[in-house]
């Protein structure tokens, strides 16, 4: 079981995460964390499939790009493009498993380690700032906060990844319907596989909503 937590520290993280995702004014800033996870997914899959990772850029408009070199087609490329939109949700599900297994501190330290590894590949100033600030917050909580506040923060991060992983998929499809996302991951996948972009968007929906449901069922009994 998690460290003894008050009702407030159990539920406030979920409510705060929902506010950060659902509020348009706040989402434009909090979405940067989802972009970090999105690009990290591209980068990790590129490395795992033997591609040469050139670098990552995170932009102030919450967009990002990961550049790698290798074959322009094939299963590895499909995995790389598919990874972006589903990575925040999958990380959230993994975090939910760790949180419910009383592995809060390992979760926080693993996140710091991933951010440090990602920092090496960042190729623009704003990206460095985004990753450093996010990593500094994670480190501060893991090092200085009490066990109860660490657990509450871990719950917040988990809920934010699970909820925040869903919204960008809807935003993607709205941009696609307006013809504003011709270079999106879904459209890149469509060109590579000849499977319509809408099918890929629907697959993103299945994964992100599915992980939210599964992760939520793990967290709600706490």
Coordinates of N, CA and C in Angstrom, one line a residue:
X1 N 0.8 -1.2 0.0 CA 0.0 0.0 0.0 C 0.9 1.3 0.0
X2 N 0.3 2.3 -0.6 CA 1.0 3.6 -0.5 C 1.1 4.1 0.9
X3 N 2.2 5.0 1.1 CA 2.3 5.6 2.4 C 0.9 6.2 2.8
X4 N 0.6 6.2 4.1 CA -0.7 6.8 4.5 C -0.9 8.2 4.0
X5 N -2.0 8.4 3.3 CA -2.3 9.7 2.7 C -3.7 10.2 3.1
X6 N -3.8 11.5 3.3 CA -5.1 12.0 3.6 C -6.0 12.0 2.3
X7 N -7.2 12.2 2.5 CA -8.2 12.2 1.4 C -7.8 13.3 0.4
X8 N -7.4 14.4 0.9 CA -7.0 15.5 0.1 C -5.8 15.2 -0.8
X9 N -4.8 14.6 -0.3 CA -3.6 14.3 -1.0 C -3.8 13.1 -2.0
X10 N -4.9 12.3 -1.8 CA -5.2 11.3 -2.7 C -5.9 11.8 -3.9
X11 N -6.8 12.8 -3.7 CA -7.7 13.2 -4.8 C -7.2 14.5 -5.4
X12 N -6.5 15.4 -4.7 CA -6.1 16.6 -5.3 C -5.2 16.5 -6.5
X13 N -4.3 15.5 -6.5 CA -3.5 15.3 -7.7 C -4.3 15.0 -9.0
X14 N -5.3 14.2 -8.9 CA -6.2 13.9 -10.0 C -6.9 15.1 -10.5
X15 N -7.5 15.9 -9.6 CA -8.2 17.1 -9.9 C -7.3 18.1 -10.5
X16 N -6.1 18.3 -10.0 CA -5.1 19.3 -10.5 C -4.7 18.9 -11.9
X17 N -4.5 17.6 -12.1 CA -4.1 17.1 -13.5 C -5.2 17.4 -14.5
X18 N -6.4 17.1 -14.1 CA -7.6 17.4 -14.9 C -7.7 18.8 -15.3
X19 N -7.5 19.7 -14.3 CA -7.5 21.2 -14.6 C -6.4 21.6 -15.6
X20 N -5.2 21.1 -15.4 CA -4.1 21.4 -16.3 C -4.3 20.9 -17.7
X21 N -5.1 19.8 -17.9 CA -5.3 19.3 -19.2 C -6.6 19.9 -19.8
X22 N -7.6 20.2 -19.0 CA -8.9 20.6 -19.6 C -9.0 22.1 -19.8
X23 N -8.2 22.9 -19.0 CA -8.3 24.4 -19.1 C -7.4 24.8 -20.3
X24 N -8.0 25.5 -21.3 CA -7.3 25.9 -22.5 C -6.1 26.8 -22.2
X25 N -6.4 27.8 -21.2 CA -5.4 28.7 -20.9 C -4.1 28.1 -20.3
X26 N -4.4 27.1 -19.4 CA -3.3 26.4 -18.7 C -2.6 25.4 -19.6
X27 N -3.4 24.7 -20.4 CA -3.0 23.6 -21.3 C -1.9 24.1 -22.2
X28 N -1.9 25.3 -22.7 CA -0.9 25.8 -23.6 C 0.5 25.8 -23.0
X29 N 0.5 25.8 -21.7 CA 1.8 25.7 -21.0 C 2.1 24.3 -20.5
X30 N 1.1 23.7 -19.9 CA 1.4 22.3 -19.3 C 1.6 21.3 -20.4
X31 N 1.2 21.6 -21.6 CA 1.3 20.7 -22.7 C 2.8 20.4 -23.1
X32 N 3.7 21.3 -22.7 CA 5.1 21.2 -22.9 C 5.6 19.8 -22.4
X33 N 5.1 19.5 -21.2 CA 5.5 18.2 -20.6 C 5.1 17.0 -21.5
X34 N 3.9 17.1 -22.0 CA 3.5 16.0 -22.9 C 4.4 16.0 -24.2
X35 N 4.8 17.1 -24.7 CA 5.6 17.2 -25.9 C 7.0 16.5 -25.5
X36 N 7.5 16.8 -24.3 CA 8.8 16.1 -24.0 C 8.6 14.6 -24.0
X37 N 7.5 14.1 -23.5 CA 7.3 12.7 -23.5 C 7.1 12.2 -24.9
X38 N 6.4 12.9 -25.7 CA 6.1 12.6 -27.1 C 7.4 12.4 -27.9
X39 N 8.3 13.4 -27.8 CA 9.5 13.3 -28.5 C 10.5 12.3 -28.0
X40 N 10.4 12.1 -26.7 CA 11.2 11.0 -26.0 C 10.8 9.7 -26.6
X41 N 9.5 9.5 -26.9 CA 9.1 8.2 -27.4 C 9.7 8.0 -28.8
X42 N 9.6 9.0 -29.7 CA 10.3 8.9 -31.0 C 11.7 8.6 -30.9
X43 N 12.4 9.3 -30.0 CA 13.9 9.1 -29.8 C 14.2 7.7 -29.3
X44 N 13.5 7.3 -28.3 CA 13.8 6.0 -27.7 C 13.6 4.8 -28.7
X45 N 12.5 4.9 -29.5 CA 12.2 3.9 -30.5 C 13.2 3.9 -31.6
X46 N 13.6 5.1 -32.0 CA 14.7 5.3 -33.0 C 16.0 4.6 -32.6
X47 N 16.3 4.8 -31.3 CA 17.6 4.1 -30.8 C 17.4 2.6 -30.7
X48 N 16.3 2.2 -30.2 CA 16.0 0.7 -30.0 C 16.0 0.0 -31.3
X49 N 15.6 0.7 -32.4 CA 15.5 0.0 -33.7 C 16.7 0.2 -34.6
X50 N 17.8 0.8 -34.0 CA 19.0 0.9 -34.7 C 19.2 2.1 -35.6
X51 N 18.3 3.1 -35.5 CA 18.5 4.3 -36.2 C 19.5 5.2 -35.6
X52 N 20.0 6.1 -36.3 CA 21.0 7.1 -35.8 C 20.2 8.3 -35.4
X53 N 20.2 8.6 -34.1 CA 19.5 9.8 -33.5 C 20.3 11.0 -33.7
X54 N 19.8 12.0 -34.4 CA 20.6 13.2 -34.7 C 20.3 14.3 -33.7
X55 N 19.1 14.4 -33.2 CA 18.8 15.4 -32.2 C 17.3 15.6 -32.0
X56 N 16.9 16.4 -31.0 CA 15.5 16.7 -30.6 C 15.4 18.2 -30.4
X57 N 14.3 18.7 -31.0 CA 14.0 20.1 -30.7 C 12.6 20.2 -30.1
X58 N 12.5 21.0 -29.0 CA 11.2 21.3 -28.4 C 11.0 22.8 -28.5
X59 N 9.9 23.2 -29.1 CA 9.6 24.6 -29.5 C 8.6 25.2 -28.5
X60 N 8.6 26.5 -28.4 CA 7.8 27.3 -27.5 C 6.3 27.2 -27.8
X61 N 5.9 26.8 -29.0 CA 4.5 26.6 -29.4 C 4.0 25.2 -29.0
X62 N 4.8 24.4 -28.3 CA 4.5 23.1 -27.8 C 4.7 22.0 -28.9
X63 N 5.2 22.4 -30.1 CA 5.6 21.4 -31.1 C 7.0 20.9 -30.8
X64 N 7.3 19.9 -31.5 CA 8.6 19.3 -31.4 C 9.0 18.5 -32.6
X65 N 10.3 18.2 -32.7 CA 10.7 17.3 -33.8 C 11.9 16.5 -33.4
X66 N 11.9 15.3 -33.8 CA 13.0 14.4 -33.5 C 13.6 13.9 -34.8
X67 N 14.9 14.1 -35.0 CA 15.5 13.8 -36.3 C 16.4 12.6 -36.1
X68 N 16.2 11.6 -37.0 CA 17.0 10.4 -36.9 C 17.3 10.0 -38.4
X69 N 18.4 9.2 -38.5 CA 18.7 8.7 -39.9 C 18.7 7.2 -40.0
X70 N 18.3 6.7 -41.1 CA 18.2 5.3 -41.4 C 17.3 5.1 -42.6
X71 N 16.8 3.9 -42.7 CA 15.9 3.6 -43.8 C 14.6 4.4 -43.7
X72 N 14.2 5.0 -44.9 CA 13.0 5.8 -44.8 C 11.7 5.1 -44.7
X73 N 11.7 3.8 -44.9 CA 10.5 2.9 -44.8 C 10.8 1.7 -44.0
X74 N 9.8 0.9 -43.7 CA 10.0 -0.3 -42.9 C 9.4 -0.2 -41.6
X75 N 9.4 -1.4 -40.9 CA 8.7 -1.5 -39.6 C 9.3 -0.6 -38.6
X76 N 10.6 -0.4 -38.6 CA 11.2 0.5 -37.6 C 10.7 1.9 -37.7
X77 N 10.6 2.4 -38.9 CA 10.1 3.7 -39.1 C 8.6 3.9 -38.6
X78 N 7.9 2.8 -39.0 CA 6.4 2.8 -38.5 C 6.4 2.9 -37.0
X79 N 7.2 2.1 -36.3 CA 7.2 2.1 -34.9 C 7.6 3.5 -34.3
X80 N 8.6 4.1 -35.0 CA 9.1 5.4 -34.5 C 8.0 6.4 -34.6
X81 N 7.3 6.5 -35.8 CA 6.3 7.5 -35.9 C 5.1 7.2 -35.0
X82 N 4.8 6.0 -34.8 CA 3.6 5.6 -34.0 C 3.9 5.9 -32.5
X83 N 5.1 5.9 -32.1 CA 5.4 6.0 -30.7 C 5.1 7.3 -30.1
X84 N 5.2 8.4 -30.9 CA 5.1 9.7 -30.3 C 3.8 10.0 -29.5
X85 N 2.6 9.8 -30.2 CA 1.4 10.1 -29.5 C 1.0 9.1 -28.4
X86 N 1.5 7.9 -28.4 CA 1.1 7.0 -27.4 C 2.1 6.9 -26.2
X87 N 3.3 7.5 -26.4 CA 4.2 7.4 -25.3 C 3.8 8.1 -24.0
X88 N 3.2 9.3 -24.0 CA 2.8 9.9 -22.7 C 1.8 9.0 -22.0
X89 N 0.9 8.4 -22.7 CA -0.1 7.5 -22.1 C 0.5 6.2 -21.5
X90 N 1.5 5.6 -22.3 CA 2.1 4.4 -21.9 C 3.0 4.7 -20.7
X91 N 3.7 5.8 -20.7 CA 4.4 6.2 -19.5 C 3.5 6.4 -18.3
X92 N 2.4 7.0 -18.5 CA 1.4 7.1 -17.4 C 0.9 5.8 -16.9
X93 N 0.7 4.8 -17.8 CA 0.3 3.5 -17.3 C 1.5 2.8 -16.5
X94 N 2.7 3.0 -17.0 CA 3.8 2.4 -16.3 C 4.0 3.1 -14.9
X95 N 3.7 4.4 -14.9 CA 3.8 5.1 -13.6 C 2.7 4.6 -12.6
X96 N 1.5 4.4 -13.2 CA 0.4 3.9 -12.3 C 0.8 2.5 -11.7
X97 N 1.4 1.7 -12.5 CA 1.9 0.4 -12.0 C 2.9 0.6 -10.8
X98 N 3.8 1.5 -11.0 CA 4.9 1.7 -10.0 C 4.3 2.3 -8.8
X99 N 3.4 3.3 -9.0 CA 2.8 4.0 -7.8 C 2.0 3.0 -7.0
X100 N 1.2 2.2 -7.6 CA 0.4 1.2 -6.9 C 1.2 0.1 -6.3
X101 N 2.5 0.0 -6.7 CA 3.4 -1.0 -6.1 C 4.3 -0.4 -5.1
X102 N 4.0 0.8 -4.6 CA 4.8 1.5 -3.6 C 6.2 1.8 -4.1
X103 N 6.4 2.0 -5.4 CA 7.7 2.3 -6.0 C 7.7 3.8 -6.4
X104 N 7.3 4.7 -5.5 CA 7.2 6.1 -5.8 C 8.6 6.7 -6.0
X105 N 9.5 6.5 -5.1 CA 10.9 7.1 -5.3 C 11.6 6.6 -6.5
X106 N 11.6 5.2 -6.8 CA 12.2 4.8 -8.0 C 11.6 5.4 -9.2
X107 N 10.2 5.6 -9.2 CA 9.6 6.3 -10.3 C 10.1 7.7 -10.5
X108 N 10.3 8.4 -9.5 CA 10.8 9.8 -9.6 C 12.2 9.8 -10.1
X109 N 13.0 9.0 -9.5 CA 14.4 8.9 -10.0 C 14.6 8.4 -11.4
X110 N 13.8 7.5 -11.8 CA 13.8 7.0 -13.2 C 13.4 8.1 -14.1
X111 N 12.5 8.9 -13.7 CA 12.1 10.1 -14.6 C 13.2 11.1 -14.7
X112 N 13.9 11.4 -13.6 CA 15.0 12.3 -13.7 C 16.1 11.7 -14.6
X113 N 16.4 10.4 -14.5 CA 17.4 9.8 -15.3 C 17.0 9.9 -16.8
X114 N 15.8 9.6 -17.1 CA 15.3 9.7 -18.5 C 15.5 11.2 -19.1
X115 N 15.1 12.1 -18.2 CA 15.3 13.5 -18.7 C 16.7 13.9 -18.9
X116 N 17.6 13.4 -18.0 CA 19.0 13.7 -18.2 C 19.5 13.1 -19.5
X117 N 19.1 11.9 -19.7 CA 19.5 11.2 -21.0 C 19.0 12.0 -22.2
X118 N 17.8 12.5 -22.1 CA 17.2 13.2 -23.2 C 17.9 14.5 -23.4
X119 N 18.3 15.1 -22.3 CA 19.0 16.5 -22.4 C 20.2 16.5 -23.4
X120 N 20.9 15.3 -23.4 CA 22.1 15.2 -24.2 C 21.7 15.4 -25.7
X121 N 20.5 15.1 -26.1 CA 20.1 15.1 -27.5 C 19.3 16.4 -27.9
X122 N 19.1 17.3 -26.9 CA 18.3 18.5 -27.2 C 19.2 19.4 -28.0
X123 N 18.6 20.0 -29.1 CA 19.4 20.9 -30.0 C 18.9 22.3 -30.1
X124 N 18.1 22.8 -29.1 CA 17.7 24.2 -29.1 C 17.6 24.7 -27.7
X125 N 17.7 26.0 -27.5 CA 17.7 26.6 -26.1 C 16.4 26.3 -25.4
X126 N 15.3 26.5 -26.1 CA 14.0 26.3 -25.4 C 13.8 24.9 -24.9
X127 N 14.3 24.0 -25.8 CA 14.2 22.6 -25.4 C 15.0 22.3 -24.2
X128 N 16.2 22.8 -24.1 CA 17.1 22.6 -22.9 C 16.4 23.2 -21.7
X129 N 15.8 24.4 -21.8 CA 15.1 25.0 -20.7 C 14.0 24.1 -20.2
X130 N 13.2 23.6 -21.1 CA 12.0 22.8 -20.8 C 12.4 21.5 -20.0
X131 N 13.4 20.9 -20.5 CA 13.9 19.6 -19.9 C 14.5 19.9 -18.6
X132 N 15.3 20.9 -18.5 CA 16.0 21.2 -17.2 C 15.0 21.6 -16.1
X133 N 14.1 22.5 -16.5 CA 13.1 22.8 -15.5 C 12.3 21.6 -15.0
X134 N 11.8 20.8 -15.9 CA 11.0 19.6 -15.6 C 11.9 18.7 -14.7
X135 N 13.1 18.5 -15.1 CA 14.0 17.6 -14.3 C 14.3 18.1 -13.0
X136 N 14.5 19.5 -12.9 CA 14.8 20.1 -11.6 C 13.6 19.9 -10.6
X137 N 12.4 20.0 -11.1 CA 11.2 19.8 -10.3 C 11.1 18.4 -9.8
X138 N 11.3 17.5 -10.7 CA 11.3 16.0 -10.3 C 12.4 15.7 -9.3
X139 N 13.6 16.3 -9.5 CA 14.7 16.0 -8.5 C 14.4 16.6 -7.2
X140 N 13.9 17.9 -7.1 CA 13.6 18.5 -5.9 C 12.6 17.8 -5.1
X141 N 11.5 17.3 -5.7 CA 10.5 16.5 -5.0 C 11.1 15.2 -4.5
X142 N 11.9 14.5 -5.3 CA 12.4 13.2 -4.9 C 13.4 13.4 -3.8
X143 N 14.1 14.5 -3.7 CA 15.2 14.7 -2.7 C 14.7 15.4 -1.4
X144 N 13.8 16.3 -1.5 CA 13.5 17.1 -0.4 C 12.1 16.9 0.2
X145 N 11.1 16.4 -0.6 CA 9.7 16.3 -0.1 C 9.6 15.1 0.8
X146 N 8.6 15.2 1.7 CA 8.3 14.1 2.6 C 7.7 12.9 1.7
X147 N 7.6 11.8 2.3 CA 7.1 10.6 1.6 C 5.6 10.8 1.2
X148 N 4.8 11.5 2.0 CA 3.4 11.7 1.6 C 3.3 12.6 0.4
X149 N 4.2 13.7 0.4 CA 4.1 14.6 -0.7 C 4.8 14.0 -2.0
X150 N 5.7 13.2 -1.8 CA 6.3 12.4 -3.0 C 5.2 11.6 -3.6
X151 N 4.4 10.9 -2.8 CA 3.4 10.0 -3.3 C 2.3 10.9 -4.0
X152 N 1.9 12.0 -3.4 CA 0.9 12.9 -4.0 C 1.5 13.4 -5.3
X153 N 2.7 13.8 -5.4 CA 3.3 14.3 -6.7 C 3.3 13.2 -7.7
X154 N 3.7 12.0 -7.3 CA 3.8 10.9 -8.2 C 2.4 10.6 -8.8
X155 N 1.3 10.7 -7.9 CA 0.0 10.5 -8.4 C -0.4 11.6 -9.4
X156 N 0.0 12.8 -9.1 CA -0.3 13.9 -10.1 C 0.4 13.7 -11.4
X157 N 1.7 13.3 -11.4 CA 2.4 13.0 -12.7 C 1.7 11.9 -13.4
X158 N 1.3 10.9 -12.7 CA 0.6 9.7 -13.4 C -0.7 10.1 -14.0
X159 N -1.5 10.8 -13.2 CA -2.8 11.3 -13.8 C -2.6 12.3 -15.0
X160 N -1.6 13.1 -14.8 CA -1.4 14.1 -15.9 C -0.9 13.4 -17.2
X161 N -0.1 12.4 -17.1 CA 0.3 11.7 -18.3 C -0.9 10.9 -18.9
X162 N -1.7 10.3 -18.1 CA -2.8 9.5 -18.6 C -3.8 10.4 -19.2
X163 N -4.2 11.5 -18.6 CA -5.2 12.5 -19.1 C -4.6 13.3 -20.3
X164 N -3.3 13.7 -20.1 CA -2.7 14.6 -21.1 C -2.3 13.8 -22.3
X165 N -2.3 12.5 -22.3 CA -2.0 11.8 -23.5 C -3.1 11.7 -24.5
X166 N -4.4 11.9 -23.9 CA -5.6 11.8 -24.8 C -5.8 13.1 -25.6
X167 N -5.7 14.2 -25.0 CA -6.1 15.5 -25.6 C -5.3 15.8 -26.9
X168 N -4.0 15.5 -27.0 CA -3.3 15.9 -28.3 C -3.8 15.1 -29.5
X169 N -4.4 13.9 -29.2 CA -4.9 13.1 -30.4 C -6.1 13.8 -31.0
X170 N -7.0 14.3 -30.1 CA -8.1 15.1 -30.6 C -7.7 16.3 -31.3
X171 N -6.7 17.0 -30.8 CA -6.2 18.2 -31.4 C -5.6 17.9 -32.8
X172 N -4.9 16.8 -32.8 CA -4.3 16.3 -34.1 C -5.4 16.2 -35.2
X173 N -6.5 15.5 -34.9 CA -7.5 15.2 -35.9 C -8.2 16.5 -36.3
X174 N -8.4 17.5 -35.3 CA -9.0 18.7 -35.7 C -8.1 19.5 -36.7
X175 N -6.8 19.5 -36.4 CA -5.8 20.1 -37.4 C -5.8 19.4 -38.7
X176 N -6.0 18.1 -38.7 CA -6.0 17.3 -40.0 C -7.2 17.7 -40.8
X177 N -8.4 17.8 -40.1 CA -9.6 18.2 -40.9 C -9.5 19.5 -41.5
X178 N -8.7 20.4 -41.0 CA -8.5 21.7 -41.5 C -7.3 21.8 -42.5
X179 N -6.7 20.7 -42.7 CA -5.5 20.7 -43.6 C -4.3 21.3 -43.1
X180 N -4.2 21.4 -41.7 CA -3.1 22.0 -41.1 C -2.0 21.1 -40.5
X181 N -2.1 19.8 -40.8 CA -1.2 18.9 -40.2 C -0.7 17.8 -41.2
X182 N -0.3 18.3 -42.4 CA 0.1 17.4 -43.5 C 1.4 16.7 -43.2
X183 N 2.2 17.1 -42.2 CA 3.4 16.5 -41.9 C 3.3 15.8 -40.5
X184 N 2.0 15.6 -40.0 CA 1.8 14.9 -38.7 C 2.3 13.5 -38.8
X185 N 2.4 12.9 -37.6 CA 2.8 11.5 -37.5 C 1.8 10.6 -38.2
X186 N 0.5 10.9 -38.1 CA -0.5 10.1 -38.7 C -0.3 10.1 -40.2
X187 N -0.1 11.3 -40.8 CA 0.1 11.5 -42.2 C 1.4 10.9 -42.7
X188 N 2.4 11.0 -41.9 CA 3.7 10.3 -42.3 C 3.5 8.8 -42.3
X189 N 2.8 8.3 -41.4 CA 2.5 6.8 -41.3 C 1.6 6.4 -42.5
X190 N 0.7 7.3 -42.9 CA -0.2 7.0 -44.1 C 0.7 6.9 -45.4
X191 N 1.6 7.8 -45.5 CA 2.5 7.8 -46.7 C 3.4 6.6 -46.7
X192 N 3.9 6.1 -45.6 CA 4.7 5.0 -45.5 C 4.0 3.7 -45.7
X193 N 2.8 3.6 -45.1 CA 2.1 2.3 -45.1 C 0.9 2.2 -46.1
X194 N 0.5 3.4 -46.6 CA -0.7 3.5 -47.5 C -2.0 3.1 -46.7
X195 N -1.9 3.1 -45.4 CA -3.1 3.0 -44.5 C -3.5 4.4 -44.2
X196 N -4.8 4.8 -44.4 CA -5.3 6.1 -44.2 C -4.9 6.7 -42.9
X197 N -4.6 8.0 -42.9 CA -4.2 8.7 -41.7 C -5.2 8.6 -40.6
X198 N -6.5 8.6 -40.9 CA -7.5 8.5 -39.9 C -7.5 7.2 -39.2
X199 N -7.1 6.1 -39.8 CA -6.9 4.8 -39.2 C -5.9 4.9 -38.1
X200 N -4.8 5.6 -38.4 CA -3.7 5.8 -37.4 C -4.2 6.6 -36.2
X201 N -4.9 7.7 -36.5 CA -5.5 8.5 -35.4 C -6.4 7.7 -34.5
X202 N -7.2 6.8 -35.1 CA -8.1 5.9 -34.4 C -7.2 5.0 -33.5
X203 N -6.1 4.5 -34.0 CA -5.3 3.6 -33.2 C -4.7 4.4 -32.1
X204 N -4.3 5.7 -32.3 CA -3.8 6.5 -31.2 C -4.9 6.6 -30.1
X205 N -6.1 6.8 -30.6 CA -7.3 6.9 -29.6 C -7.4 5.7 -28.8
X206 N -7.3 4.5 -29.5 CA -7.5 3.2 -28.8 C -6.5 3.1 -27.7
X207 N -5.2 3.4 -28.0 CA -4.1 3.2 -27.0 C -4.2 4.3 -25.9
X208 N -4.5 5.5 -26.2 CA -4.5 6.6 -25.2 C -5.7 6.4 -24.3
X209 N -6.9 6.2 -24.9 CA -8.1 6.0 -24.0 C -8.0 4.7 -23.3
X210 N -7.5 3.7 -23.9 CA -7.4 2.4 -23.2 C -6.4 2.5 -22.0
X211 N -5.3 3.1 -22.2 CA -4.4 3.2 -21.0 C -5.0 4.1 -19.9
X212 N -5.7 5.1 -20.3 CA -6.4 6.0 -19.3 C -7.4 5.1 -18.5
X213 N -8.1 4.3 -19.1 CA -9.1 3.4 -18.5 C -8.4 2.4 -17.5
X214 N -7.4 1.8 -18.1 CA -6.7 0.8 -17.3 C -5.9 1.4 -16.1
X215 N -5.2 2.5 -16.4 CA -4.5 3.3 -15.4 C -5.4 3.8 -14.3
X216 N -6.6 4.3 -14.8 CA -7.5 4.9 -13.8 C -8.1 3.8 -12.9
X217 N -8.3 2.6 -13.4 CA -8.8 1.5 -12.6 C -7.7 1.0 -11.6
X218 N -6.5 1.2 -11.9 CA -5.4 0.9 -10.9 C -5.4 1.9 -9.8
X219 N -5.6 3.2 -10.2 CA -5.4 4.3 -9.2 C -6.6 4.6 -8.4
X220 N -7.8 4.4 -8.9 CA -9.0 4.8 -8.2 C -9.2 4.1 -6.9
X221 N -8.8 2.8 -6.7 CA -9.0 2.1 -5.5 C -8.1 2.6 -4.3
X222 N -7.1 3.4 -4.7 CA -6.1 3.8 -3.6 C -6.8 4.6 -2.5

